[in-house]
CSV table of C-alpha atoms and ligand atoms in Angstrom, one decimal:
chain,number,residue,atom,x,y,z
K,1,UNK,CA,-0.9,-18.3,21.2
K,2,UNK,CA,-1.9,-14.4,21.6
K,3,UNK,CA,-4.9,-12.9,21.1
K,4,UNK,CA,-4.7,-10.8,17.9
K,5,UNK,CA,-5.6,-7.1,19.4
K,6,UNK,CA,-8.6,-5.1,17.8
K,7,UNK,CA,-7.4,-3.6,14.2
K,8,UNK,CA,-10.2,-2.4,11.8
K,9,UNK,CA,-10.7,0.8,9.9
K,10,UNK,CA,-14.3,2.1,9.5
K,11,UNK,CA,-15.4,4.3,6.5
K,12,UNK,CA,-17.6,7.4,7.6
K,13,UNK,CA,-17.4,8.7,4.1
K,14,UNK,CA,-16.2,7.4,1.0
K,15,UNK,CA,-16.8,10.0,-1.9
K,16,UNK,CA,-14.7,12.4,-3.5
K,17,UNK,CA,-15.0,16.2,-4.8
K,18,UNK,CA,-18.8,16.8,-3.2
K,19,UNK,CA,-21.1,15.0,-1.1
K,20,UNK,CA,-23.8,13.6,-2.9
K,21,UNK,CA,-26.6,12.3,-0.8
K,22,UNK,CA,-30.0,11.0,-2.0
K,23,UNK,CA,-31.4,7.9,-3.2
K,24,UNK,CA,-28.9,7.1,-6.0
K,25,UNK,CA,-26.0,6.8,-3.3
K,26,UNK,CA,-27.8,5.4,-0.1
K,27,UNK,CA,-26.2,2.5,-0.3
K,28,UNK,CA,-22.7,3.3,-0.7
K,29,UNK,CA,-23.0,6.5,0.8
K,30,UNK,CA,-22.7,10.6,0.0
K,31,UNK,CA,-20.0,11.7,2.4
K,32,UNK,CA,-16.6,12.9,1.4
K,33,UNK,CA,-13.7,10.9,3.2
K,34,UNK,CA,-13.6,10.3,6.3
K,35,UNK,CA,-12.1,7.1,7.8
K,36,UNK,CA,-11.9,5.7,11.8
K,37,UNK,CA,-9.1,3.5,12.5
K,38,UNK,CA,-9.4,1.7,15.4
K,39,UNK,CA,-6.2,-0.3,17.3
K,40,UNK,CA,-6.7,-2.1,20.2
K,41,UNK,CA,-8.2,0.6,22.7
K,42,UNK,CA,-6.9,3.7,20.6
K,43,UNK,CA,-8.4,5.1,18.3
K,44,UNK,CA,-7.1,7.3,14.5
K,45,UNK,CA,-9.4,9.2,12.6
K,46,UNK,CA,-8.5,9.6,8.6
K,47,UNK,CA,-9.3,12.8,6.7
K,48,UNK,CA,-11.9,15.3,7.7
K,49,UNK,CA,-14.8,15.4,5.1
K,50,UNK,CA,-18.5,15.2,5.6
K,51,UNK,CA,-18.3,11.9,7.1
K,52,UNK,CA,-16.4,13.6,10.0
K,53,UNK,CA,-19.2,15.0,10.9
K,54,UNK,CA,-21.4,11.2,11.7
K,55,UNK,CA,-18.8,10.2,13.3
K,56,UNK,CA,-18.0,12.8,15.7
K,57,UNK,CA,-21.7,12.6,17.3
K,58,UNK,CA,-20.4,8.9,18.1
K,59,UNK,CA,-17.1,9.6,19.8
K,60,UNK,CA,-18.7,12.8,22.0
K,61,UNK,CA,-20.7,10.0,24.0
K,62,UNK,CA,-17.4,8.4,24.9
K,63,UNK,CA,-15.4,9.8,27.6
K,64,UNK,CA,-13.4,12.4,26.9
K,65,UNK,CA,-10.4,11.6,25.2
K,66,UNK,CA,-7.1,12.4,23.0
K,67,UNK,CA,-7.9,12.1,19.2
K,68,UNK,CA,-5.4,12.1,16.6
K,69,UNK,CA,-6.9,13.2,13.1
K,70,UNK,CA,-4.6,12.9,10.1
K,71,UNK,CA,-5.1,15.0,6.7
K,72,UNK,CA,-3.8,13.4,3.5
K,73,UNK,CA,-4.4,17.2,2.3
K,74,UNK,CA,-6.7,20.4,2.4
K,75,UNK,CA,-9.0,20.0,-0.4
K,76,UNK,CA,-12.3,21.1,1.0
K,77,UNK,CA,-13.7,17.2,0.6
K,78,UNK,CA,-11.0,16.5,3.0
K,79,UNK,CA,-11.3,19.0,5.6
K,80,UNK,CA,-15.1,20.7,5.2
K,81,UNK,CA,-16.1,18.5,8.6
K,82,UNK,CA,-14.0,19.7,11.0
K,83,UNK,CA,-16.2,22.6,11.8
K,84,UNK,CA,-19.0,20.4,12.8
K,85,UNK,CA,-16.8,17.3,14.7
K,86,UNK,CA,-18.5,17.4,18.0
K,87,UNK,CA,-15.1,16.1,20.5
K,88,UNK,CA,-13.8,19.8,18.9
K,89,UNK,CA,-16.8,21.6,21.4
K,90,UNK,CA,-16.3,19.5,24.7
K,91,UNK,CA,-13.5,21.0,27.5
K,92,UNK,CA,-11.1,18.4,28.7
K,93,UNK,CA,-10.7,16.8,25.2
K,94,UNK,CA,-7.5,17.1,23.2
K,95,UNK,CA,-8.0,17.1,19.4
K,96,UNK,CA,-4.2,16.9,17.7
K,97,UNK,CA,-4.5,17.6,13.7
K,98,UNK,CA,-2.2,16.5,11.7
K,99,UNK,CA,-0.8,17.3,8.1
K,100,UNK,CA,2.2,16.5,5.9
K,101,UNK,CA,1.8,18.5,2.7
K,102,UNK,CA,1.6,22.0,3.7
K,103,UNK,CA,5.6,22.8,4.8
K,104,UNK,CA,7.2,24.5,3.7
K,105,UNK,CA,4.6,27.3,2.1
K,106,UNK,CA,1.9,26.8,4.7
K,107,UNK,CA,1.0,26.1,8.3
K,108,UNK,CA,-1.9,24.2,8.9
K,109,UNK,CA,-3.0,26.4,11.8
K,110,UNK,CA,-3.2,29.3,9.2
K,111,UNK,CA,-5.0,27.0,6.1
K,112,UNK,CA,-7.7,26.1,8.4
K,113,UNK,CA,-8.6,29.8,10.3
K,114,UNK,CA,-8.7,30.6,6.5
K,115,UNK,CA,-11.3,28.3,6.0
K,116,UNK,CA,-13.4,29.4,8.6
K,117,UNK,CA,-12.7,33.2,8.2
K,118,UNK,CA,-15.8,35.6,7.8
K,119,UNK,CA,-17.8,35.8,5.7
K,120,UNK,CA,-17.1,32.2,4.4
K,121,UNK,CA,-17.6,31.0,7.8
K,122,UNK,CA,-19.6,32.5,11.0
K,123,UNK,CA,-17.2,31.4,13.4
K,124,UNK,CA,-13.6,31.2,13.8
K,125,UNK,CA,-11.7,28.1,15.3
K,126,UNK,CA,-11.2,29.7,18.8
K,127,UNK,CA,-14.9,28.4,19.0
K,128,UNK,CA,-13.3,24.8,19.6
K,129,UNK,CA,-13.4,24.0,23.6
K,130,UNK,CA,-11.3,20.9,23.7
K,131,UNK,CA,-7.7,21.6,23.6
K,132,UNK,CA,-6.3,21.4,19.7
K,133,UNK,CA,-3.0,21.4,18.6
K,134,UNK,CA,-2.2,21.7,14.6
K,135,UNK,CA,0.7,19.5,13.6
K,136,UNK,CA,2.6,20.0,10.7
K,137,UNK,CA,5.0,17.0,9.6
K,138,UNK,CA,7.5,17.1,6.6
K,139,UNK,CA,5.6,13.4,4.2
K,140,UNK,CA,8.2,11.5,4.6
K,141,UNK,CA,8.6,10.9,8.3
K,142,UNK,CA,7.4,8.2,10.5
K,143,UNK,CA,5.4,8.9,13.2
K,144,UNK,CA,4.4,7.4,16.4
K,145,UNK,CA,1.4,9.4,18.1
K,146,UNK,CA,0.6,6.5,20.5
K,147,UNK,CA,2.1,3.5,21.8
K,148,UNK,CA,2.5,0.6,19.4
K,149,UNK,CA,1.1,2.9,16.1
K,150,UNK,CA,3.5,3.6,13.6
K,151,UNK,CA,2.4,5.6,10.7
K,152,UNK,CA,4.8,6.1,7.5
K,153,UNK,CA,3.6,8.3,4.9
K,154,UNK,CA,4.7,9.0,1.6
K,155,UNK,CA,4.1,11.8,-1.0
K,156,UNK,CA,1.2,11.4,-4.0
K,157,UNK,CA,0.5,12.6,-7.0
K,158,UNK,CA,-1.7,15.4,-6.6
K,159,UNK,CA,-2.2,19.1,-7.2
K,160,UNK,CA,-1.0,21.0,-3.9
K,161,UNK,CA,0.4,17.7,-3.0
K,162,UNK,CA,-1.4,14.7,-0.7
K,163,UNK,CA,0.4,12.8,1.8
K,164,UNK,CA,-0.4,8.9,1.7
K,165,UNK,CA,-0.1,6.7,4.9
K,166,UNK,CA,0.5,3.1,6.2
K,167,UNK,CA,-0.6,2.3,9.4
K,168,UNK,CA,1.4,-0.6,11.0
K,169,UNK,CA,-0.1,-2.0,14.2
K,170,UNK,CA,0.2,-5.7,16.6
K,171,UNK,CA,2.0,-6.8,12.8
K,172,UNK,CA,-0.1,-6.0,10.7
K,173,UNK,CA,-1.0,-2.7,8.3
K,174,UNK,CA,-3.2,-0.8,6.7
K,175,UNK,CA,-2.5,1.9,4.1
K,176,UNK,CA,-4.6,4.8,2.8
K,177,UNK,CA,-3.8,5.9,-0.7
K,178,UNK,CA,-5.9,8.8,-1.3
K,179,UNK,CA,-6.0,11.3,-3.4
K,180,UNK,CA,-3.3,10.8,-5.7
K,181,UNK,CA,-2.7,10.6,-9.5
K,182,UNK,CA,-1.4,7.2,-11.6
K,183,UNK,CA,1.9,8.1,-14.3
K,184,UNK,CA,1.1,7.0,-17.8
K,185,UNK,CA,4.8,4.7,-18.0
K,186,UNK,CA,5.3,3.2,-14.8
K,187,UNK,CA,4.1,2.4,-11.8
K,188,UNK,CA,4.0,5.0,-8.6
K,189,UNK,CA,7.6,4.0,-6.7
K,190,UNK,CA,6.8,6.1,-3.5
K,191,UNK,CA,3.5,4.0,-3.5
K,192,UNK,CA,5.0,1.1,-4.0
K,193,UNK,CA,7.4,1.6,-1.0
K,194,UNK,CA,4.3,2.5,1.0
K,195,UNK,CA,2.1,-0.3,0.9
K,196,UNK,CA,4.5,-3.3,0.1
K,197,UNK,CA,2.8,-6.4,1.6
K,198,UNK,CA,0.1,-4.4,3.4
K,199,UNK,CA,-2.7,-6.6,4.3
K,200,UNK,CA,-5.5,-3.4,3.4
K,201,UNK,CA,-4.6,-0.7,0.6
K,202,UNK,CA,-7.5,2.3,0.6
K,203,UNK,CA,-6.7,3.4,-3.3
K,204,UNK,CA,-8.0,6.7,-4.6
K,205,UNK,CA,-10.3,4.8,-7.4
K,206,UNK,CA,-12.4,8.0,-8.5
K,207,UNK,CA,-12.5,6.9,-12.5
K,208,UNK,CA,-12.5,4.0,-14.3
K,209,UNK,CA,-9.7,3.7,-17.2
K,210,UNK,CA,-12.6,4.2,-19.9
K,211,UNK,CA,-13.5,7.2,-18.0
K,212,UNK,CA,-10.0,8.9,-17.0
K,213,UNK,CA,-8.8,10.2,-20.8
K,214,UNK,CA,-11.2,13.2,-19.9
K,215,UNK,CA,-10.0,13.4,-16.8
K,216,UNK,CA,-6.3,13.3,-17.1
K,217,UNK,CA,-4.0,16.1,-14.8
K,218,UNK,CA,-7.5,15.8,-12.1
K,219,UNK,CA,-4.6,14.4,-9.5
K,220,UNK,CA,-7.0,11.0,-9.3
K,221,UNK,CA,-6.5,7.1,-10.3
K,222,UNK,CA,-8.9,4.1,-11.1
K,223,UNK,CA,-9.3,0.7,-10.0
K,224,UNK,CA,-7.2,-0.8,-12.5
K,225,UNK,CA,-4.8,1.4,-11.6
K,226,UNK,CA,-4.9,0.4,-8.2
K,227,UNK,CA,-4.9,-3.6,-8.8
K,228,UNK,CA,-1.6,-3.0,-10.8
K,229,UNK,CA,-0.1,-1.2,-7.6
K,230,UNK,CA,-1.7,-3.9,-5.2
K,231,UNK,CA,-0.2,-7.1,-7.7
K,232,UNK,CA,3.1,-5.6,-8.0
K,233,UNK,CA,3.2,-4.8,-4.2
K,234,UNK,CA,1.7,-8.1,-2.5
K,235,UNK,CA,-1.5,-6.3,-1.1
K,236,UNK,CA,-3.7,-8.8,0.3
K,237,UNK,CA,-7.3,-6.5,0.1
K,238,UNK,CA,-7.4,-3.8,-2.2
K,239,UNK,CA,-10.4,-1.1,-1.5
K,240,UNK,CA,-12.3,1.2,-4.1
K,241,UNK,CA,-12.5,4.6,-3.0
K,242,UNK,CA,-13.0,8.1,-3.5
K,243,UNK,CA,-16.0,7.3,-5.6
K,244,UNK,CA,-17.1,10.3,-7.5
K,245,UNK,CA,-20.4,12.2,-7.2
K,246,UNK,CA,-21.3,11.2,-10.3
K,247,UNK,CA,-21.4,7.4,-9.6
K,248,UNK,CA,-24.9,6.2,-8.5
K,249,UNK,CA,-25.4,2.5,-6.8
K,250,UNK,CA,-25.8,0.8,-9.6
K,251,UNK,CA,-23.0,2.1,-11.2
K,252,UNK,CA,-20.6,1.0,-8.3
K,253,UNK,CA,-22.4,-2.3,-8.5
K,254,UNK,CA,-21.3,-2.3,-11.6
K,255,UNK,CA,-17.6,-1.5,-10.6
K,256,UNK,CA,-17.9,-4.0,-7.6
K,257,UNK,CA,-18.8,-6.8,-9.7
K,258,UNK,CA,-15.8,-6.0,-12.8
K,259,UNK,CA,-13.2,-5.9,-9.9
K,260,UNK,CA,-14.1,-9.1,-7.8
K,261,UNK,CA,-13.4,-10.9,-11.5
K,262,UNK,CA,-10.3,-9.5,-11.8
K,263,UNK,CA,-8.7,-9.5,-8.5
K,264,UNK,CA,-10.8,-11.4,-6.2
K,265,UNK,CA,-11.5,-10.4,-2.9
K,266,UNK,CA,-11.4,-6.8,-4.0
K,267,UNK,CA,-14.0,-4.3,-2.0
K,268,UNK,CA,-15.9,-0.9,-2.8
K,269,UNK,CA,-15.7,1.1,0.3
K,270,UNK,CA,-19.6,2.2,1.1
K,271,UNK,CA,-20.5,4.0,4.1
K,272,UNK,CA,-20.5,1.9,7.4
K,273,UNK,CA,-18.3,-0.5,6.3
K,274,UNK,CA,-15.9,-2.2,8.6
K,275,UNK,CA,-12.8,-4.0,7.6
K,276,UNK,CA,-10.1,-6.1,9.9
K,277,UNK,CA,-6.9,-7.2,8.5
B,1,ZN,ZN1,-10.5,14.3,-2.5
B,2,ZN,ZN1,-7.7,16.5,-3.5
């Protein structure tokens, strides 16, 4: 029999909207989204929120390297890290961004200069060193950035529009649903195509039902939402995430606890995390 290779993902940050450190979220964490995917000795980094920013000072101790980071969007919570990611400062490394929602409006070269223009931002990107290259996809496509990763991705539900993506590697796959809104009479198809069978499913969970009345047209989901998509799809773990700001540790314990009864095994994405299919 083979050894199964290294697959895990790693959550850097696992809140939506706005950071929101401080004691009522130190144990599940303040940073926006940010996610490491590790397969075998490569390595995929998810989003580029707060949490980028943690995780960067890791990888700049490792030799220099190629990094592939993929957006599920531009909302700021998604993308406000990238000036600080430490790889993006060091000659000889090659940063490739990714993004599927922008074409056929918007570059992402041009979306992210604009988010570091003066005087929103006191430097532009040709501060970077390493050498980075700004990929814009049409959601939809498959990808394979390195040898034995696929990546499929999908469209979501979401204002501006929010590519979701399955990461299939060594037979097995991980999805990340994020940020993306649930239709009141039926179930998400392009979702469902996405993560059939997938043994992890990353859900944007910002609200609970009770909660998402007020909230309705925000572009977000809830955690029942996401155990219908993961029952009707054969999902082996589904993960809580996207927590808002608003939602201290005790009320995620709370979630944490409502979910495990209704669909064991369930798990509430908190900083440091690591999960293996
Ligand atoms: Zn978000
Ligand atoms: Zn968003």
């Amino acid at each position: 029999m083979t050894e199964q290779q290294e697959f895990s993902v790693t959550f850097w940050g696992v809140r939506g909207s706005i950071a929101c450190p401080g004691p009522e979220t130190i144990r599940y964490g303040g940073d926006t989204s940010c996610l490491e995917v590790v397969c075998g000795d490569r390595r995929l980094i998810l989003d580029g929120g707060t949490g980028l920013r943690k995780l960067g000072n890791k990888l700049v101790r490792l030799a220099p390297g190629e990094i592939d980071l993929f957006f599920t969007h531009t909302h700021f919570d998604h993308v406000c890290g990238l000036p600080f990611f430490a790889p993006l400062f060091v000659p000889g490394n090659s940063v490739r961004l990714w993004a599927g929602h922008l074409l056929p409006e918007h570059r992402l070269r041009q979306v992210l200069v604009e988010m570091m223009m003066a005087p929103l931002f006191p430097v532009p990107p040709e501060i970077f060193r390493a050498e980075v290259a700004y990929n814009d996809f049409s959601c939809g496509d498959t990808m394979r950035p390195q040898p034995d990763i696929e990546i499929r991705t999908g469209p979501l539900n979401h204002p501006n529009r929010a590519t979701g993506y399955r990461i299939e590697f060594d037979g097995r796959a991980i999805c990340y649903i994020t940020d993306t809104e649930h239709y009141a009479d039926r179930l998400d198809n392009e979702i469902l195509t996405l993560i059939q069978g997938a043994d992890i499913v990353i859900y944007d969970a910002t609200y609970t039902d009770e909660e998402y009345p007020r909230f309705k047209g925000f572009g977000h989901s809830t955690w029942q939402e996401g155990m219908k998509l993961a029952d009707a799809a054969g999902v082996k773990t589904l993960v809580i995430f996207h927590h808002d700001p608003s939602h201290n540790d005790d009320f995620m314990d709370g979630v944490a606890h409502r979910a495990a009864e209704l669909r064991p095994g369930t798990v509430v994405a908190r900083e440091g995390l690591t999960l293996r299919p």
